[in-house]
Amino acid sequence: MAVAEPESTARRRAPRVDAIRNREAIVEAAAEVLAEQGAAVDVREIARRSGVGMGTLYRHFPKKDDLVHTVLRQDFSRWAESARQAAIDAEDPWAALTDFYQQALTGYARHRAIMENFALTWSVPDLEGIRQLRLVIEELCARAGAAGLLRPGVTTDDLLLLLVSLGHAVQITDECRPQMWNRLLRISLDGLRADRREPLPTDTAPDSVSRSLRQ
Amino acid sequence: MAVAEPESTARRRAPRVDAIRNREAIVEAAAEVLAEQGAAVDVREIARRSGVGMGTLYRHFPKKDDLVHTVLRQDFSRWAESARQAAIDAEDPWAALTDFYQQALTGYARHRAIMENFALTWSVPDLEGIRQLRLVIEELCARAGAAGLLRPGVTTDDLLLLLVSLGHAVQITDECRPQMWNRLLRISLDGLRADRREPLPTDTAPDSVSRSLRQ
Amino acid sequence: MAVAEPESTARRRAPRVDAIRNREAIVEAAAEVLAEQGAAVDVREIARRSGVGMGTLYRHFPKKDDLVHTVLRQDFSRWAESARQAAIDAEDPWAALTDFYQQALTGYARHRAIMENFALTWSVPDLEGIRQLRLVIEELCARAGAAGLLRPGVTTDDLLLLLVSLGHAVQITDECRPQMWNRLLRISLDGLRADRREPLPTDTAPDSVSRSLRQ
Amino acid sequence: MAVAEPESTARRRAPRVDAIRNREAIVEAAAEVLAEQGAAVDVREIARRSGVGMGTLYRHFPKKDDLVHTVLRQDFSRWAESARQAAIDAEDPWAALTDFYQQALTGYARHRAIMENFALTWSVPDLEGIRQLRLVIEELCARAGAAGLLRPGVTTDDLLLLLVSLGHAVQITDECRPQMWNRLLRISLDGLRADRREPLPTDTAPDSVSRSLRQ
DNA sequence: GATGAATGAGGGTTCATTCAT
DNA sequence: AATGAATGAACCCTCATTCAT
């Protein structure tokens, strides 16, 4: 079983070369289309772009959802990884945070299906692949907090929601007004800095928040 | 039918009373449904709720889009007005700004079709009814700027984009985590205050922004 | 409410004339097709034969199953009624039984969907419309039993199963060998007569039955 | 490849061992699946259970029908043989008949594809493998007839149709009401006995039969 | 003018059969 | 020869829009 079997292995792999290529073509085409048009695309469009028949597509992904989830998991992962890398490369905790957002918003925020799905984070329990991204943010939050750079009271959830929120801003402006969202990012990050600002209230009761909003 | 109708004007008014009533019923029902479910709703659902037949609906609004736009114009107007009122009632320019956002995000941010449409502000030229909202923001921006409360360089577009961005946050969190968005609002508004913060760069070139992001 | 409203009634009925005609055309075409080809038919075929579009068909019957069940209910009813009538018209209890089978097997046994569905009587609890047929048989069974004509021990279930069984025989032979099934019917009915034959065992244990089979 | 192969015959035999094994595996798996689910099964299911690829399956049986027919021929044969054996083992001609039905209905009547196909006996000319079964019945018919035990006028076709008919009864009841069909068998066989009953009419004209049905 | 029935172009999915490896 | 991936026609169903009454 554990013995190498050059021939049988080759025999089994041979047909798969094409299959793998097709599967990849499908996922790639799907990622493209999903990024452009969101999850509502016609499956036939994906098949067309990937150059395979419907049957092939459905052989690899028995339900449209399977394909969509596969793409989302992959793209969320890549997204999380690229953003995480940007954070790691940064010199200090604050730069890590800013670079994280910068990268996260530059790379994938125009991916429609990603954003559609991301938006469900709060209403659907265990969403595809968001965990990874959340972990990255958690770490950033901890690091910046420990360094005393982050405004007290700011939570991972706040940072996550800020990401979704800005991601949406990117999505709707980047095509016509590239980088316009960067100004919003700047503003928000400034609001997040510790400085001499008072901490955010721990609760979110309308009264306390709205009172404090006016300072 | 073939009879002469001297008082045609008077005669025509009578049926119009019904027509107007119908039109209003349609718009009202549509507003309700569009708020709940977004623009993807089945036209039948609108007809059902308004109590008119499909034919009537399509007589008043030859395309689904016509109805949607009509509703959006109306609801954007109401939205703008309610937010504007909150701003007017405020004591000072900064309170006007915060109250504006508070009201704007409380009142209509859960209106799905509004938000869907609002998102198109930057990619579609002259969107239904957004103008009014923009005017309100423009005024707020001017007032707060004149009072030296607003961070220099902040534009109406920034405030508008912030509104869309936070509106999205409201939409995706308010049901499961009510008021969570209020924290994000607080953060963003803090980032907008003049204080001792340096002005936002006037351009949005990636370099200058990203350089300045790290301060 | 209970007041007659000639005008409004007419107004409301007017459009329905066509709808009813269509609905009937659909049901009629469906009955025809289902009789010919069974429940596996393409919905498009039914739409085509009834001369309506897919949408119309689905307006009247939101699921294919709804249409199928409607047809089955109707045809089972008609079947039960025609067979029951034949039984009523008969002179004596035994003639009632024979005429019932004669009519039942002549009228609907070639209806493929009916037979497909009928076959499910024992595996599916409360099948469409079979109840009526069962009631008729129950009555026949009681009458013939009371008259001492029916072999003791014969149950309604026996008679029902005989009907399904012979119905199948009709279905598979009537086209090529019309009336061949009639011989089988004769044989079975003779086996059901009281005469001087011993009663059927009440249980169905293989042993007792198979022992008695050899007498 | 281009090398001469003098012992081509010998060389060809080697691979055939596998081929034969495969063919057998396919037929066996097909028989199993066809018995369980009828001829409508997905070909993939057969390939899966037989452990061969689709290509292999289709090499041996170019059309699904080819495989189905092969299986049916085989299973009809086995069926005929098992029933024939039961008949042979019986002591007297009548026991032979009853044991034949008992065995035939016990052994294969739950084989869905067999029954589906059996049903076509009368509408399709020279059906797979039914001949053998027919021969068995012919013999039984002759033997019982010669012994004066079979009601005069009963034909091989009658007995065959009775078998299909009861086979159907078995199929639809045996799972939920095991042996219920045995009662029907008893009834039918009683109807077949000579006793002092009048002969079956030789023709099947509705009139003569239905007249005689009421006696 | 109002009504709601009719239309039919898609959208997701399955499966007998073919074909490259 | 064997493998199993690829194909695409056909299936059930939805919904924006039109049309007869």
mmCIF file with all atom_site columns, C-alpha atoms in Angstrom, chain A residues 88-214:
data_model
loop_
_atom_site.group_PDB
_atom_site.id
_atom_site.type_symbol
_atom_site.label_atom_id
_atom_site.label_alt_id
_atom_site.label_comp_id
_atom_site.label_asym_id
_atom_site.label_entity_id
_atom_site.label_seq_id
_atom_site.pdbx_PDB_ins_code
_atom_site.Cartn_x
_atom_site.Cartn_y
_atom_site.Cartn_z
_atom_site.occupancy
_atom_site.B_iso_or_equiv
_atom_site.pdbx_formal_charge
_atom_site.auth_seq_id
_atom_site.auth_comp_id
_atom_site.auth_asym_id
_atom_site.auth_atom_id
_atom_site.pdbx_PDB_model_num
ATOM 1   C CA . ILE A 1 88  ? 3.632   40.521 8.787   1.00 0.00 ? 88  ILE A CA 1
ATOM 2   C CA . ASP A 1 89  ? 5.874   42.534 6.527   1.00 0.00 ? 89  ASP A CA 1
ATOM 3   C CA . ALA A 1 90  ? 5.068   45.709 8.362   1.00 0.00 ? 90  ALA A CA 1
ATOM 4   C CA . GLU A 1 91  ? 7.532   47.255 10.757  1.00 0.00 ? 91  GLU A CA 1
ATOM 5   C CA . ASP A 1 92  ? 5.343   47.993 13.728  1.00 0.00 ? 92  ASP A CA 1
ATOM 6   C CA . PRO A 1 93  ? 1.931   46.956 15.019  1.00 0.00 ? 93  PRO A CA 1
ATOM 7   C CA . TRP A 1 94  ? 0.206   50.034 13.719  1.00 0.00 ? 94  TRP A CA 1
ATOM 8   C CA . ALA A 1 95  ? 1.727   49.740 10.303  1.00 0.00 ? 95  ALA A CA 1
ATOM 9   C CA . ALA A 1 96  ? 0.655   46.110 10.394  1.00 0.00 ? 96  ALA A CA 1
ATOM 10  C CA . LEU A 1 97  ? -2.913  47.210 10.892  1.00 0.00 ? 97  LEU A CA 1
ATOM 11  C CA . THR A 1 98  ? -2.867  49.839 8.200   1.00 0.00 ? 98  THR A CA 1
ATOM 12  C CA . ASP A 1 99  ? -1.060  47.630 5.749   1.00 0.00 ? 99  ASP A CA 1
ATOM 13  C CA . PHE A 1 100 ? -3.493  44.850 6.472   1.00 0.00 ? 100 PHE A CA 1
ATOM 14  C CA . TYR A 1 101 ? -6.440  47.018 5.562   1.00 0.00 ? 101 TYR A CA 1
ATOM 15  C CA . GLN A 1 102 ? -4.629  48.477 2.620   1.00 0.00 ? 102 GLN A CA 1
ATOM 16  C CA . GLN A 1 103 ? -3.886  45.072 1.217   1.00 0.00 ? 103 GLN A CA 1
ATOM 17  C CA . ALA A 1 104 ? -7.225  43.554 2.110   1.00 0.00 ? 104 ALA A CA 1
ATOM 18  C CA . LEU A 1 105 ? -9.098  46.343 0.437   1.00 0.00 ? 105 LEU A CA 1
ATOM 19  C CA . THR A 1 106 ? -6.854  46.486 -2.582  1.00 0.00 ? 106 THR A CA 1
ATOM 20  C CA . GLY A 1 107 ? -6.806  42.814 -3.354  1.00 0.00 ? 107 GLY A CA 1
ATOM 21  C CA . TYR A 1 108 ? -10.239 41.349 -3.058  1.00 0.00 ? 108 TYR A CA 1
ATOM 22  C CA . ALA A 1 109 ? -12.709 43.994 -2.205  1.00 0.00 ? 109 ALA A CA 1
ATOM 23  C CA . ARG A 1 110 ? -13.912 44.114 -5.779  1.00 0.00 ? 110 ARG A CA 1
ATOM 24  C CA . HIS A 1 111 ? -14.759 40.445 -5.722  1.00 0.00 ? 111 HIS A CA 1
ATOM 25  C CA . ARG A 1 112 ? -18.541 40.576 -5.736  1.00 0.00 ? 112 ARG A CA 1
ATOM 26  C CA . ALA A 1 113 ? -19.250 37.104 -4.474  1.00 0.00 ? 113 ALA A CA 1
ATOM 27  C CA . ILE A 1 114 ? -16.689 37.496 -1.722  1.00 0.00 ? 114 ILE A CA 1
ATOM 28  C CA . MET A 1 115 ? -18.341 40.646 -0.552  1.00 0.00 ? 115 MET A CA 1
ATOM 29  C CA . GLU A 1 116 ? -21.826 39.223 -0.843  1.00 0.00 ? 116 GLU A CA 1
ATOM 30  C CA . ASN A 1 117 ? -20.732 36.372 1.300   1.00 0.00 ? 117 ASN A CA 1
ATOM 31  C CA . PHE A 1 118 ? -18.739 38.458 3.680   1.00 0.00 ? 118 PHE A CA 1
ATOM 32  C CA . ALA A 1 119 ? -21.847 40.492 4.314   1.00 0.00 ? 119 ALA A CA 1
ATOM 33  C CA . LEU A 1 120 ? -23.503 37.398 5.721   1.00 0.00 ? 120 LEU A CA 1
ATOM 34  C CA . THR A 1 121 ? -20.895 36.986 8.453   1.00 0.00 ? 121 THR A CA 1
ATOM 35  C CA . TRP A 1 122 ? -23.237 38.246 11.096  1.00 0.00 ? 122 TRP A CA 1
ATOM 36  C CA . SER A 1 123 ? -26.424 36.569 10.045  1.00 0.00 ? 123 SER A CA 1
ATOM 37  C CA . VAL A 1 124 ? -25.070 33.148 9.125   1.00 0.00 ? 124 VAL A CA 1
ATOM 38  C CA . PRO A 1 125 ? -23.157 31.234 11.775  1.00 0.00 ? 125 PRO A CA 1
ATOM 39  C CA . ASP A 1 126 ? -20.128 29.508 10.334  1.00 0.00 ? 126 ASP A CA 1
ATOM 40  C CA . LEU A 1 127 ? -19.453 31.038 6.998   1.00 0.00 ? 127 LEU A CA 1
ATOM 41  C CA . GLU A 1 128 ? -17.045 29.643 4.441   1.00 0.00 ? 128 GLU A CA 1
ATOM 42  C CA . GLY A 1 129 ? -13.500 30.616 5.098   1.00 0.00 ? 129 GLY A CA 1
ATOM 43  C CA . ILE A 1 130 ? -14.128 33.753 7.071   1.00 0.00 ? 130 ILE A CA 1
ATOM 44  C CA . ARG A 1 131 ? -12.534 32.171 10.077  1.00 0.00 ? 131 ARG A CA 1
ATOM 45  C CA . GLN A 1 132 ? -9.056  32.610 8.681   1.00 0.00 ? 132 GLN A CA 1
ATOM 46  C CA . LEU A 1 133 ? -9.588  36.245 8.059   1.00 0.00 ? 133 LEU A CA 1
ATOM 47  C CA . ARG A 1 134 ? -10.989 36.673 11.515  1.00 0.00 ? 134 ARG A CA 1
ATOM 48  C CA . LEU A 1 135 ? -7.957  35.055 13.045  1.00 0.00 ? 135 LEU A CA 1
ATOM 49  C CA . VAL A 1 136 ? -5.673  37.465 11.272  1.00 0.00 ? 136 VAL A CA 1
ATOM 50  C CA . ILE A 1 137 ? -7.667  40.378 12.540  1.00 0.00 ? 137 ILE A CA 1
ATOM 51  C CA . GLU A 1 138 ? -7.744  38.968 16.030  1.00 0.00 ? 138 GLU A CA 1
ATOM 52  C CA . GLU A 1 139 ? -3.993  38.854 16.059  1.00 0.00 ? 139 GLU A CA 1
ATOM 53  C CA . LEU A 1 140 ? -3.635  42.340 14.685  1.00 0.00 ? 140 LEU A CA 1
ATOM 54  C CA . CYS A 1 141 ? -6.053  43.604 17.246  1.00 0.00 ? 141 CYS A CA 1
ATOM 55  C CA . ALA A 1 142 ? -4.129  41.960 20.042  1.00 0.00 ? 142 ALA A CA 1
ATOM 56  C CA . ARG A 1 143 ? -0.794  43.230 18.803  1.00 0.00 ? 143 ARG A CA 1
ATOM 57  C CA . ALA A 1 144 ? -1.885  46.818 18.339  1.00 0.00 ? 144 ALA A CA 1
ATOM 58  C CA . GLY A 1 145 ? -3.762  46.701 21.606  1.00 0.00 ? 145 GLY A CA 1
ATOM 59  C CA . ALA A 1 146 ? -0.759  45.390 23.481  1.00 0.00 ? 146 ALA A CA 1
ATOM 60  C CA . ALA A 1 147 ? 1.344   48.151 22.003  1.00 0.00 ? 147 ALA A CA 1
ATOM 61  C CA . GLY A 1 148 ? -1.106  50.667 23.325  1.00 0.00 ? 148 GLY A CA 1
ATOM 62  C CA . LEU A 1 149 ? -1.788  51.922 19.843  1.00 0.00 ? 149 LEU A CA 1
ATOM 63  C CA . LEU A 1 150 ? -5.360  50.862 19.537  1.00 0.00 ? 150 LEU A CA 1
ATOM 64  C CA . ARG A 1 151 ? -8.092  52.833 21.125  1.00 0.00 ? 151 ARG A CA 1
ATOM 65  C CA . PRO A 1 152 ? -9.248  50.942 24.205  1.00 0.00 ? 152 PRO A CA 1
ATOM 66  C CA . GLY A 1 153 ? -12.452 49.037 23.793  1.00 0.00 ? 153 GLY A CA 1
ATOM 67  C CA . VAL A 1 154 ? -11.999 48.304 20.121  1.00 0.00 ? 154 VAL A CA 1
ATOM 68  C CA . THR A 1 155 ? -12.817 44.666 19.398  1.00 0.00 ? 155 THR A CA 1
ATOM 69  C CA . THR A 1 156 ? -12.066 42.196 16.674  1.00 0.00 ? 156 THR A CA 1
ATOM 70  C CA . ASP A 1 157 ? -15.674 42.479 15.641  1.00 0.00 ? 157 ASP A CA 1
ATOM 71  C CA . ASP A 1 158 ? -15.272 46.207 15.206  1.00 0.00 ? 158 ASP A CA 1
ATOM 72  C CA . LEU A 1 159 ? -12.282 45.702 12.957  1.00 0.00 ? 159 LEU A CA 1
ATOM 73  C CA . LEU A 1 160 ? -14.079 43.009 11.017  1.00 0.00 ? 160 LEU A CA 1
ATOM 74  C CA . LEU A 1 161 ? -17.127 45.150 10.518  1.00 0.00 ? 161 LEU A CA 1
ATOM 75  C CA . LEU A 1 162 ? -14.907 48.012 9.451   1.00 0.00 ? 162 LEU A CA 1
ATOM 76  C CA . LEU A 1 163 ? -13.400 45.735 6.858   1.00 0.00 ? 163 LEU A CA 1
ATOM 77  C CA . VAL A 1 164 ? -16.769 44.717 5.470   1.00 0.00 ? 164 VAL A CA 1
ATOM 78  C CA . SER A 1 165 ? -17.905 48.251 5.535   1.00 0.00 ? 165 SER A CA 1
ATOM 79  C CA . LEU A 1 166 ? -14.884 49.604 3.722   1.00 0.00 ? 166 LEU A CA 1
ATOM 80  C CA . GLY A 1 167 ? -14.891 46.621 1.415   1.00 0.00 ? 167 GLY A CA 1
ATOM 81  C CA . HIS A 1 168 ? -18.308 47.707 0.309   1.00 0.00 ? 168 HIS A CA 1
ATOM 82  C CA . ALA A 1 169 ? -17.037 51.213 -0.214  1.00 0.00 ? 169 ALA A CA 1
ATOM 83  C CA . VAL A 1 170 ? -14.223 49.882 -2.360  1.00 0.00 ? 170 VAL A CA 1
ATOM 84  C CA . GLN A 1 171 ? -16.581 47.811 -4.391  1.00 0.00 ? 171 GLN A CA 1
ATOM 85  C CA . ILE A 1 172 ? -18.880 50.623 -5.297  1.00 0.00 ? 172 ILE A CA 1
ATOM 86  C CA . THR A 1 173 ? -16.273 53.269 -5.977  1.00 0.00 ? 173 THR A CA 1
ATOM 87  C CA . ASP A 1 174 ? -13.119 51.662 -7.179  1.00 0.00 ? 174 ASP A CA 1
ATOM 88  C CA . GLU A 1 175 ? -14.111 51.375 -10.778 1.00 0.00 ? 175 GLU A CA 1
ATOM 89  C CA . CYS A 1 176 ? -15.115 54.998 -11.259 1.00 0.00 ? 176 CYS A CA 1
ATOM 90  C CA . ARG A 1 177 ? -13.121 56.688 -8.535  1.00 0.00 ? 177 ARG A CA 1
ATOM 91  C CA . PRO A 1 178 ? -10.132 54.538 -7.851  1.00 0.00 ? 178 PRO A CA 1
ATOM 92  C CA . GLN A 1 179 ? -8.661  54.948 -4.420  1.00 0.00 ? 179 GLN A CA 1
ATOM 93  C CA . MET A 1 180 ? -11.433 57.160 -3.228  1.00 0.00 ? 180 MET A CA 1
ATOM 94  C CA . TRP A 1 181 ? -11.991 54.590 -0.495  1.00 0.00 ? 181 TRP A CA 1
ATOM 95  C CA . ASN A 1 182 ? -8.467  55.200 0.703   1.00 0.00 ? 182 ASN A CA 1
ATOM 96  C CA . ARG A 1 183 ? -9.572  58.473 2.190   1.00 0.00 ? 183 ARG A CA 1
ATOM 97  C CA . LEU A 1 184 ? -12.277 56.721 4.125   1.00 0.00 ? 184 LEU A CA 1
ATOM 98  C CA . LEU A 1 185 ? -9.791  54.181 5.311   1.00 0.00 ? 185 LEU A CA 1
ATOM 99  C CA . ARG A 1 186 ? -7.547  56.946 6.559   1.00 0.00 ? 186 ARG A CA 1
ATOM 100 C CA . ILE A 1 187 ? -10.382 58.533 8.430   1.00 0.00 ? 187 ILE A CA 1
ATOM 101 C CA . SER A 1 188 ? -11.475 55.320 10.031  1.00 0.00 ? 188 SER A CA 1
ATOM 102 C CA . LEU A 1 189 ? -7.994  54.307 11.064  1.00 0.00 ? 189 LEU A CA 1
ATOM 103 C CA . ASP A 1 190 ? -7.458  57.665 12.633  1.00 0.00 ? 190 ASP A CA 1
ATOM 104 C CA . GLY A 1 191 ? -10.585 57.080 14.593  1.00 0.00 ? 191 GLY A CA 1
ATOM 105 C CA . LEU A 1 192 ? -9.134  53.822 15.789  1.00 0.00 ? 192 LEU A CA 1
ATOM 106 C CA . ARG A 1 193 ? -5.897  55.188 17.170  1.00 0.00 ? 193 ARG A CA 1
ATOM 107 C CA . ALA A 1 194 ? -5.415  55.383 20.871  1.00 0.00 ? 194 ALA A CA 1
ATOM 108 C CA . ASP A 1 195 ? -4.070  58.956 21.135  1.00 0.00 ? 195 ASP A CA 1
ATOM 109 C CA . ARG A 1 196 ? -5.769  60.846 23.829  1.00 0.00 ? 196 ARG A CA 1
ATOM 110 C CA . ARG A 1 197 ? -9.218  59.847 22.831  1.00 0.00 ? 197 ARG A CA 1
ATOM 111 C CA . GLU A 1 198 ? -11.612 58.368 25.311  1.00 0.00 ? 198 GLU A CA 1
ATOM 112 C CA . PRO A 1 199 ? -12.279 54.647 25.003  1.00 0.00 ? 199 PRO A CA 1
ATOM 113 C CA . LEU A 1 200 ? -15.239 53.370 23.123  1.00 0.00 ? 200 LEU A CA 1
ATOM 114 C CA . PRO A 1 201 ? -18.110 52.511 25.410  1.00 0.00 ? 201 PRO A CA 1
ATOM 115 C CA . THR A 1 202 ? -18.250 48.811 26.105  1.00 0.00 ? 202 THR A CA 1
ATOM 116 C CA . ASP A 1 203 ? -21.937 48.510 25.530  1.00 0.00 ? 203 ASP A CA 1
ATOM 117 C CA . THR A 1 204 ? -23.757 49.535 22.402  1.00 0.00 ? 204 THR A CA 1
ATOM 118 C CA . ALA A 1 205 ? -26.961 50.777 23.951  1.00 0.00 ? 205 ALA A CA 1
ATOM 119 C CA . PRO A 1 206 ? -28.337 53.486 21.707  1.00 0.00 ? 206 PRO A CA 1
ATOM 120 C CA . ASP A 1 207 ? -28.447 56.040 24.499  1.00 0.00 ? 207 ASP A CA 1
ATOM 121 C CA . SER A 1 208 ? -24.954 55.773 25.745  1.00 0.00 ? 208 SER A CA 1
ATOM 122 C CA . VAL A 1 209 ? -23.509 55.653 22.278  1.00 0.00 ? 209 VAL A CA 1
ATOM 123 C CA . SER A 1 210 ? -25.492 58.477 20.878  1.00 0.00 ? 210 SER A CA 1
ATOM 124 C CA . ARG A 1 211 ? -24.834 60.597 23.928  1.00 0.00 ? 211 ARG A CA 1
ATOM 125 C CA . SER A 1 212 ? -21.161 59.986 23.665  1.00 0.00 ? 212 SER A CA 1
ATOM 126 C CA . LEU A 1 213 ? -21.166 60.614 19.965  1.00 0.00 ? 213 LEU A CA 1
ATOM 127 C CA . ARG A 1 214 ? -21.714 64.254 20.675  1.00 0.00 ? 214 ARG A CA 1
#
